[in-house]
């Protein structure tokens, strides 16, 4: 059963506020193409208000309420948020599925991960207190030095639509744990659950201004945040093109950025694998989240000895994937997020065809679904390394295939990309897996699986997939500034200049 989408405003300074320009835009359910509600459209006027509220939150009570409160104080809020999210798990999962099209089971899994991530950073916030004043060993006995870790300040968090609440949480949870105040700008294509996070923050009594949530369009709400002189850092997940624009805007203010961008990740399948296990991971690696994952292993590189049998088996697994409305029981593939993405994915497929590739399976709308932005899981063979389908991120359920004969050749193909986010290797020879993992140019390597993601482990890429790492302790460091405090401890004068008293 579909749910009523709550009608919300912008969340600024701990309360709901109508956008200054009073505009709203529709929310489209990609499975039905129906309008299911609307969200407020923030502009630079609202960004100014939110940034000012965040500044006030940092300095209220001389910082003692938030920024310089103990980590344990902030952890209580993070745990309270986690508890409320868990309480509302089923409802939030449904809203997420209706908004971005991911199968309900995946959406509920995401919401569980959201709660887990808030819990995890609550622990790290507490741990931060014990890490303060860590001594630095110096080569001169006359000095001693220690390090303070302080919140970076006001942070702008700009997030995408493929994991709407989870990607927001990967940023919000560590930012709040660190003692920053934040402005979150979710994607205009899927913002419902981020506005519900605002409601959760209101209910748990998060101090006003600590988290502000502004829905709106990229150029109207995201761009003024990225270039705002009173925002101290930007963390972004999304396309490489937008990441580059954000970095350019931030550079004008010498503002640090962390960027988690696109990918064209490889999965290498060696000849010694269990075909069914490898086929299932290959399908999951590319078709999970309807193929819309930055780390999707969308280039299959399979040993020529097993290629034919493996690809046949993979097609069989793919045909077994239930494609339906995301809310239908057992759904494993929903629609892509929007009409625009649907057209884009189909264009990628038709270009591959016109460049000489073979659409082995899928490539079209499923016959039984007349409405919605559905694309069948698609497998493309006869691909060359110069084709668009091999080189560019599709962000849809589309896998392209090449074969190899030697490990060296497999690595060459795998690393033949401007991106460097994820990579997977499937083989029963674990020594080989270790060797290949070292050679793969990627921030994340999966052995005998693809995509599992744990909030304890670092996440991020190399090359044009961006830089900086989210999650784990690295995710917290993103929002901390390191201050060196060095003290002269000798009773002797410094003695560099001749003392005037000796004249
Ligand atoms: N790496 C990833 O996780 C994602 C990659 N993508 C890729 O991006 C393509 C386009 O999707 P979009 O939704 O248009 O992604 P996008 O990268 O433009 O959007 C991501 C976020 O950036 C914001 N944004 C857009 N322009 C901005 C600007 N000039 N300044 C500040 N913020 C801005 C958006 O409002 C959204 O919140 C997809 O087809 C896919 O290839 C999209 C979403 C996630
Ligand atoms: N499993 C989380 C993937 C996140 C991302 O697409 O960035
Ligand atoms: Na939507």
XYZ file of C-alpha atoms and ligand atoms in Angstrom:
555
model
C 0.000 0.000 0.000
C 1.330 3.418 -0.954
C 1.532 6.057 1.762
C 0.497 9.670 1.963
C 3.630 11.799 1.545
C 3.871 14.343 4.404
C 3.824 17.963 3.292
C 6.881 19.732 4.720
C 8.685 23.055 4.578
C 12.387 23.856 4.713
C 14.028 23.034 8.041
C 15.951 26.068 9.267
C 17.043 26.957 12.803
C 15.118 24.033 14.293
C 11.773 24.905 12.716
C 9.788 24.512 9.504
C 10.047 27.614 7.316
C 8.366 28.413 4.046
C 10.950 29.253 1.355
C 11.483 33.017 1.047
C 10.278 32.914 -2.566
C 7.434 30.526 -1.578
C 8.035 28.120 -4.480
C 7.498 24.357 -4.423
C 7.920 21.619 -7.015
C 6.282 18.228 -7.548
C 7.496 14.834 -6.362
C 7.127 12.136 -9.019
C 6.865 8.436 -8.206
C 9.026 6.877 -10.959
C 7.071 3.602 -10.894
C 3.723 5.224 -11.686
C 4.824 8.579 -13.158
C 2.242 10.131 -10.816
C 2.725 13.253 -8.741
C 2.592 12.174 -5.109
C 3.267 15.444 -3.334
C 5.546 18.441 -3.478
C 8.633 19.836 -1.778
C 9.810 23.352 -1.036
C 12.271 24.969 -3.453
C 15.028 26.774 -1.575
C 17.023 29.570 -3.166
C 20.062 31.614 -2.134
C 17.857 33.663 0.257
C 17.089 30.499 2.244
C 20.722 29.374 2.058
C 21.724 32.669 3.728
C 19.213 32.087 6.537
C 20.339 28.492 7.067
C 24.035 29.400 7.101
C 23.371 32.155 9.643
C 21.402 29.688 11.813
C 24.252 27.175 11.614
C 26.782 29.863 12.658
C 24.620 30.768 15.641
C 24.360 27.092 16.607
C 28.152 26.850 16.722
C 28.652 29.891 18.908
C 25.582 29.623 21.186
C 26.569 29.624 24.860
C 30.196 30.168 23.726
C 30.070 26.862 21.858
C 29.306 24.874 25.001
C 25.914 23.704 23.683
C 27.367 21.995 20.621
C 30.751 22.638 19.011
C 32.799 22.392 22.201
C 30.365 20.240 24.175
C 31.775 16.813 24.956
C 31.388 14.168 22.270
C 29.224 12.286 24.765
C 26.624 15.084 24.685
C 26.424 14.972 20.896
C 26.330 11.151 20.947
C 23.060 11.281 22.910
C 21.382 13.185 20.105
C 22.792 10.831 17.452
C 21.467 7.822 19.372
C 18.063 9.463 19.786
C 17.933 10.085 16.024
C 18.876 6.434 15.364
C 16.104 5.237 17.683
C 13.430 7.371 15.992
C 14.569 6.251 12.540
C 14.336 2.635 13.656
C 10.852 3.259 15.032
C 9.767 4.632 11.639
C 11.745 2.113 9.552
C 8.867 0.574 7.581
C 7.253 3.895 6.781
C 10.559 5.555 5.804
C 11.442 2.548 3.645
C 8.134 2.888 1.793
C 8.558 6.615 1.282
C 12.087 6.037 -0.038
C 10.870 3.335 -2.444
C 8.041 5.562 -3.729
C 10.372 8.516 -4.218
C 13.414 6.972 -5.902
C 12.071 3.661 -7.197
C 14.298 1.246 -5.321
C 12.723 -2.082 -4.294
C 11.120 -1.906 -0.848
C 13.408 -4.575 0.643
C 16.444 -2.513 -0.418
C 14.899 0.688 0.892
C 14.215 -0.851 4.301
C 17.785 -2.192 4.356
C 18.992 1.367 3.648
C 16.962 2.725 6.558
C 18.484 0.093 8.855
C 21.909 1.214 7.632
C 20.930 4.818 8.344
C 20.145 3.986 11.975
C 23.344 1.899 12.208
C 25.412 4.778 10.848
C 24.020 7.251 13.430
C 24.766 4.687 16.177
C 28.290 4.132 14.861
C 29.131 7.852 14.811
C 27.630 8.217 18.290
C 30.335 5.779 19.442
C 33.000 7.724 17.559
C 31.782 11.029 19.032
C 32.283 9.587 22.500
C 35.692 8.232 21.518
C 36.719 11.709 20.391
C 36.862 13.025 23.972
C 39.581 10.512 24.897
C 41.582 11.390 21.787
C 41.892 15.104 22.631
C 45.329 16.439 23.545
C 47.097 13.475 21.975
C 50.798 14.166 22.635
C 53.207 14.636 19.741
C 56.733 13.479 20.418
C 59.289 16.202 19.666
C 63.043 16.055 19.222
C 63.648 18.945 21.737
C 63.037 18.438 25.448
C 62.403 22.130 25.957
C 59.054 21.857 24.148
C 55.974 19.758 24.444
C 53.174 19.522 21.967
C 49.705 18.071 21.661
C 46.895 17.981 19.145
C 43.325 19.199 19.497
C 40.660 18.000 17.099
C 38.051 20.672 16.540
C 34.971 20.810 14.350
C 35.685 22.398 10.963
C 32.673 24.701 11.440
C 29.660 25.120 9.184
C 29.514 22.419 6.533
C 27.462 22.151 3.350
C 26.378 18.617 2.446
C 25.105 18.048 -1.082
C 23.745 14.604 -1.838
C 22.270 12.486 -4.669
C 19.064 10.523 -5.228
C 20.254 6.924 -5.412
C 20.470 6.445 -1.627
C 18.617 9.583 -0.543
C 18.646 9.199 3.243
C 21.696 6.940 3.455
C 24.008 9.237 1.475
C 22.778 12.162 3.584
C 23.507 10.165 6.740
C 27.056 9.283 5.637
C 27.670 13.033 5.875
C 25.260 14.266 8.558
C 26.209 11.660 11.196
C 30.000 12.267 11.192
C 29.549 16.038 10.766
C 27.344 16.197 13.866
C 29.584 13.763 15.769
C 32.522 16.098 15.085
C 30.601 19.122 16.428
C 29.970 20.861 13.110
C 26.708 22.565 12.191
C 25.388 21.496 8.807
C 23.207 22.480 5.898
C 22.008 19.439 3.949
C 20.865 19.880 0.334
C 19.391 16.580 -0.896
C 18.653 15.827 -4.545
C 15.568 17.426 -6.036
C 14.714 13.994 -7.487
C 14.310 12.327 -4.074
C 14.077 14.453 -0.932
C 11.152 13.004 1.026
C 13.096 10.993 3.599
C 15.606 13.798 4.185
C 12.703 16.062 5.166
C 11.525 13.306 7.515
C 15.019 13.364 9.049
C 14.293 17.017 9.813
C 11.124 15.986 11.628
C 13.123 13.400 13.589
C 15.674 16.067 14.591
C 12.838 18.347 15.729
C 11.333 15.559 17.802
C 14.593 14.674 19.564
C 15.223 18.361 20.319
C 18.455 18.746 18.379
C 19.660 22.290 19.194
C 18.322 24.787 16.619
C 20.550 25.380 13.605
C 22.771 22.328 14.158
C 21.183 20.651 11.137
C 19.313 22.627 8.485
C 17.722 20.865 5.530
C 17.072 22.736 2.306
C 15.388 20.978 -0.584
C 15.728 22.593 -3.978
C 17.392 22.524 -7.364
C 21.157 22.197 -7.806
C 21.859 25.569 -9.433
C 19.363 27.422 -7.157
C 20.076 25.864 -3.761
C 23.257 23.756 -4.131
C 25.393 26.309 -5.967
C 24.869 29.176 -3.449
C 25.759 26.753 -0.654
C 28.963 25.651 -2.404
C 30.084 29.243 -2.946
C 28.881 30.677 0.374
C 31.631 32.615 2.176
C 30.409 31.463 5.600
C 30.436 27.765 4.793
C 33.729 26.185 5.853
C 33.599 22.898 3.944
C 31.571 21.131 1.277
C 31.030 17.382 1.113
C 29.461 16.175 -2.114
C 28.279 12.918 -3.663
C 27.005 12.949 -7.220
C 28.132 13.275 -10.801
C 31.691 14.112 -11.796
C 30.468 17.138 -13.776
C 28.707 18.674 -10.779
C 31.618 17.704 -8.487
C 33.950 19.656 -10.709
C 31.633 22.725 -10.585
C 31.486 22.509 -6.795
C 35.248 22.277 -6.521
C 35.606 25.335 -8.768
C 33.154 27.327 -6.620
C 34.816 26.218 -3.386
C 38.272 27.040 -4.741
C 37.340 30.743 -4.870
C 37.133 30.724 -1.061
C 39.916 28.135 -0.594
C 37.226 25.966 0.946
C 38.024 22.267 1.443
C 35.857 19.771 -0.397
C 35.435 16.030 -0.309
C 34.024 14.544 -3.482
C 32.499 11.134 -4.070
C 31.787 11.029 -7.780
C 30.971 8.664 -10.573
C 32.517 5.382 -11.582
C 32.803 2.695 -14.220
C 33.931 -0.070 -11.957
C 35.197 -3.440 -13.216
C 34.434 -6.951 -12.019
C 37.016 -9.561 -13.036
C 35.791 -13.160 -13.131
C 38.533 -15.795 -13.381
C 38.167 -19.265 -14.892
C 38.181 -21.167 -11.562
C 34.928 -19.810 -10.126
C 31.649 -21.432 -9.166
C 29.595 -20.127 -12.076
C 26.340 -19.594 -10.204
C 27.904 -17.823 -7.221
C 29.922 -15.584 -9.514
C 26.901 -14.894 -11.745
C 24.764 -13.836 -8.794
C 27.421 -11.417 -7.498
C 27.913 -10.058 -11.019
C 24.160 -9.413 -11.328
C 23.982 -7.879 -7.847
C 27.076 -5.750 -8.523
C 25.410 -4.075 -11.484
C 21.632 -4.347 -11.042
C 21.198 -3.659 -7.328
C 19.601 -0.245 -6.697
C 18.310 -0.511 -10.267
C 21.902 -0.132 -11.434
C 22.178 3.344 -9.943
C 25.198 3.022 -7.701
C 28.335 5.050 -8.139
C 30.355 1.911 -7.428
C 28.293 -0.434 -9.656
C 30.601 -3.014 -11.217
C 29.259 -2.324 -14.675
C 32.191 -3.645 -16.718
C 32.397 -7.453 -16.611
C 35.843 -8.778 -17.536
C 35.545 -12.546 -17.787
C 38.108 -15.226 -18.636
C 37.677 -16.371 -22.234
C 37.648 -20.060 -21.202
C 34.365 -19.676 -19.328
C 32.992 -16.569 -21.020
C 30.249 -18.174 -23.104
C 28.940 -20.455 -20.363
C 29.238 -17.725 -17.735
C 27.392 -15.103 -19.747
C 24.639 -17.625 -20.601
C 24.273 -18.373 -16.895
C 24.261 -14.668 -16.089
C 21.462 -14.041 -18.582
C 19.445 -16.795 -16.829
C 19.977 -15.155 -13.423
C 19.008 -11.827 -14.911
C 15.792 -13.171 -16.422
C 14.832 -14.357 -12.942
C 14.962 -10.860 -11.440
C 11.481 -9.701 -10.494
C 10.801 -6.319 -12.100
C 7.788 -4.547 -10.634
C 6.485 -1.635 -8.643
C 9.044 -1.304 -5.823
C 6.317 -1.790 -3.224
C 5.273 -5.181 -4.641
C 6.456 -8.140 -2.630
C 9.658 -9.748 -3.909
C 10.544 -6.848 -6.238
C 14.249 -6.913 -7.100
C 14.381 -4.225 -9.791
C 12.322 -1.044 -9.903
C 12.301 1.900 -12.294
C 15.208 4.314 -12.743
C 14.660 7.526 -10.845
C 13.182 9.882 -13.448
C 12.064 10.381 -17.020
C 15.348 12.136 -17.717
C 17.399 9.203 -16.438
C 15.182 6.759 -18.383
C 15.860 8.593 -21.657
C 19.557 8.826 -20.823
C 19.888 5.086 -20.144
C 18.034 4.151 -23.349
C 20.262 6.540 -25.297
C 23.366 4.799 -23.918
C 21.945 1.472 -25.105
C 21.083 2.748 -28.591
C 24.513 4.358 -28.954
C 26.174 1.064 -27.966
C 24.109 -0.676 -30.668
C 24.987 1.914 -33.289
C 28.672 1.600 -32.399
C 28.509 -2.131 -33.171
C 27.900 -3.742 -29.767
C 25.354 -6.553 -29.282
C 22.447 -6.130 -26.859
C 22.476 -9.704 -25.620
C 19.694 -9.326 -23.102
C 17.271 -6.607 -21.998
C 17.811 -3.120 -23.368
C 14.110 -2.250 -23.429
C 11.122 -1.539 -21.188
C 9.696 -4.783 -19.728
C 6.602 -5.767 -21.691
C 4.383 -6.216 -18.638
C 4.965 -2.642 -17.384
C 3.288 0.014 -19.485
C 3.975 2.933 -17.139
C 6.982 3.946 -15.091
C 10.648 4.452 -15.945
C 11.514 0.748 -16.132
C 14.465 -0.638 -18.085
C 15.166 -4.380 -18.200
C 18.536 -5.496 -16.839
C 20.743 -5.206 -19.885
C 23.831 -7.166 -20.907
C 25.942 -5.867 -23.774
C 28.652 -7.873 -25.566
C 30.969 -7.292 -28.547
C 32.230 -4.187 -26.831
C 35.483 -2.410 -27.688
C 37.435 -0.259 -25.267
C 36.776 2.856 -27.321
C 32.975 2.544 -27.132
C 30.977 4.968 -25.013
C 29.371 2.046 -23.144
C 32.820 0.890 -21.960
C 34.032 4.348 -20.999
C 31.106 6.322 -19.530
C 28.965 5.880 -16.434
C 25.404 4.857 -17.385
C 23.845 4.910 -13.917
C 21.236 2.363 -14.902
C 20.929 -1.449 -15.095
C 23.421 -1.911 -17.916
C 26.404 -4.269 -17.880
C 29.006 -4.462 -20.643
C 31.238 -7.465 -21.145
C 34.784 -8.115 -22.371
C 36.928 -11.241 -22.182
C 40.585 -11.758 -21.243
C 43.149 -14.526 -21.401
C 45.843 -13.491 -18.890
C 45.785 -11.836 -15.466
C 47.857 -8.994 -16.892
C 45.326 -8.383 -19.636
C 42.449 -8.460 -17.126
C 44.161 -5.780 -15.024
C 44.910 -3.659 -18.044
C 41.228 -3.732 -19.023
C 40.079 -3.119 -15.438
C 42.323 -0.075 -15.023
C 41.472 1.296 -18.470
C 39.245 4.076 -17.096
C 39.380 7.656 -15.851
C 37.470 6.511 -12.798
C 38.722 4.678 -9.722
C 35.943 4.013 -7.245
C 35.207 0.292 -6.904
C 36.519 -2.962 -8.365
C 35.729 -6.626 -7.766
C 37.641 -9.824 -8.347
C 36.079 -13.281 -8.276
C 38.341 -16.327 -8.045
C 38.915 -19.321 -5.812
C 42.663 -18.584 -5.817
C 42.975 -16.201 -2.874
C 46.628 -15.441 -3.538
C 45.633 -14.272 -6.970
C 42.834 -12.171 -5.448
C 45.351 -10.472 -3.121
C 47.755 -9.814 -5.988
C 45.016 -8.396 -8.204
C 43.600 -6.248 -5.346
C 46.958 -4.494 -5.043
C 47.071 -3.739 -8.752
C 43.494 -2.478 -9.138
C 43.344 1.316 -9.294
C 40.340 1.858 -7.046
C 39.441 3.087 -3.574
C 37.371 -0.018 -2.778
C 38.108 -3.607 -3.815
C 35.697 -6.483 -3.258
C 36.957 -10.064 -3.280
C 34.400 -12.745 -4.191
C 31.530 -10.270 -3.867
C 30.510 -6.834 -5.142
C 28.893 -3.842 -3.386
C 28.540 -4.834 0.280
C 29.204 -1.711 2.254
C 29.864 -1.332 5.976
C 29.876 1.983 7.805
C 33.059 0.965 9.656
C 35.181 0.755 6.467
C 36.481 3.672 4.356
C 34.559 4.609 1.214
C 35.750 6.787 -1.667
C 37.669 6.807 -4.910
C 40.697 7.825 -6.907
C 41.128 9.528 -10.260
C 37.899 11.184 -11.492
C 35.861 9.320 -8.893
C 36.929 12.018 -6.444
C 38.978 12.172 -3.269
C 38.597 12.015 0.473
C 37.108 9.054 2.297
C 33.720 8.770 3.952
C 32.650 6.293 6.635
C 34.738 4.767 9.404
C 37.127 6.959 11.358
C 38.112 8.580 8.040
C 34.567 9.916 7.727
C 34.881 11.684 11.070
C 38.262 13.200 10.151
C 36.524 14.862 7.185
C 34.776 17.188 9.621
C 37.614 17.797 12.068
C 40.305 20.371 11.965
C 43.640 19.495 13.565
C 45.148 22.125 15.875
C 48.728 21.889 17.053
C 49.369 23.323 20.561
C 53.054 23.641 21.387
C 54.406 24.881 24.716
C 57.891 26.018 25.692
C 58.568 24.228 28.996
C 62.146 25.209 29.821
C 62.896 27.748 32.565
C 65.814 28.998 30.499
C 65.352 32.045 28.254
C 65.232 31.270 24.564
C 68.646 32.946 24.035
C 68.546 33.588 20.270
C 69.112 37.347 20.475
C 71.575 39.108 22.782
C 69.617 40.159 25.830
C 69.521 43.972 26.306
C 69.731 43.452 30.093
C 73.302 42.147 29.643
C 74.462 45.352 27.907
N 28.134 9.129 -7.875
C 26.883 9.093 -7.537
O 26.534 8.598 -6.473
C 25.878 9.717 -8.419
C 26.122 9.945 -9.743
N 25.174 10.499 -10.515
C 25.455 10.697 -11.936
O 25.010 11.977 -12.275
C 24.133 11.934 -13.371
C 23.150 13.065 -13.280
O 22.357 12.973 -12.123
P 22.019 14.287 -11.310
O 20.919 14.026 -10.369
O 21.829 15.418 -12.269
O 23.357 14.428 -10.467
P 24.076 15.702 -9.898
O 25.484 15.358 -9.617
O 23.856 16.887 -10.745
O 23.289 15.917 -8.527
C 23.776 15.597 -7.250
C 23.463 16.721 -6.280
O 24.136 17.911 -6.679
C 23.205 18.994 -6.754
N 23.691 19.944 -7.758
C 23.459 19.942 -9.097
N 24.080 20.986 -9.691
C 24.717 21.662 -8.704
C 25.536 22.823 -8.669
N 25.826 23.498 -9.785
N 26.045 23.229 -7.489
C 25.767 22.552 -6.355
N 24.985 21.456 -6.316
C 24.471 21.009 -7.474
C 21.908 18.309 -7.082
O 20.821 19.146 -6.786
C 21.994 17.077 -6.202
O 21.644 17.407 -4.872
C 23.550 10.535 -13.298
O 23.113 10.085 -14.534
C 24.715 9.745 -12.820
O 25.532 9.382 -13.906
C 23.974 10.877 -9.988
C 23.675 10.682 -8.680
C 24.601 10.018 -7.815
N 26.029 1.024 -1.073
C 26.165 2.400 -1.018
C 26.612 2.982 -2.331
C 26.700 4.414 -2.244
C 26.909 5.188 -3.508
O 26.347 4.907 -4.577
O 27.621 6.171 -3.396
Na 10.980 11.171 -6.942
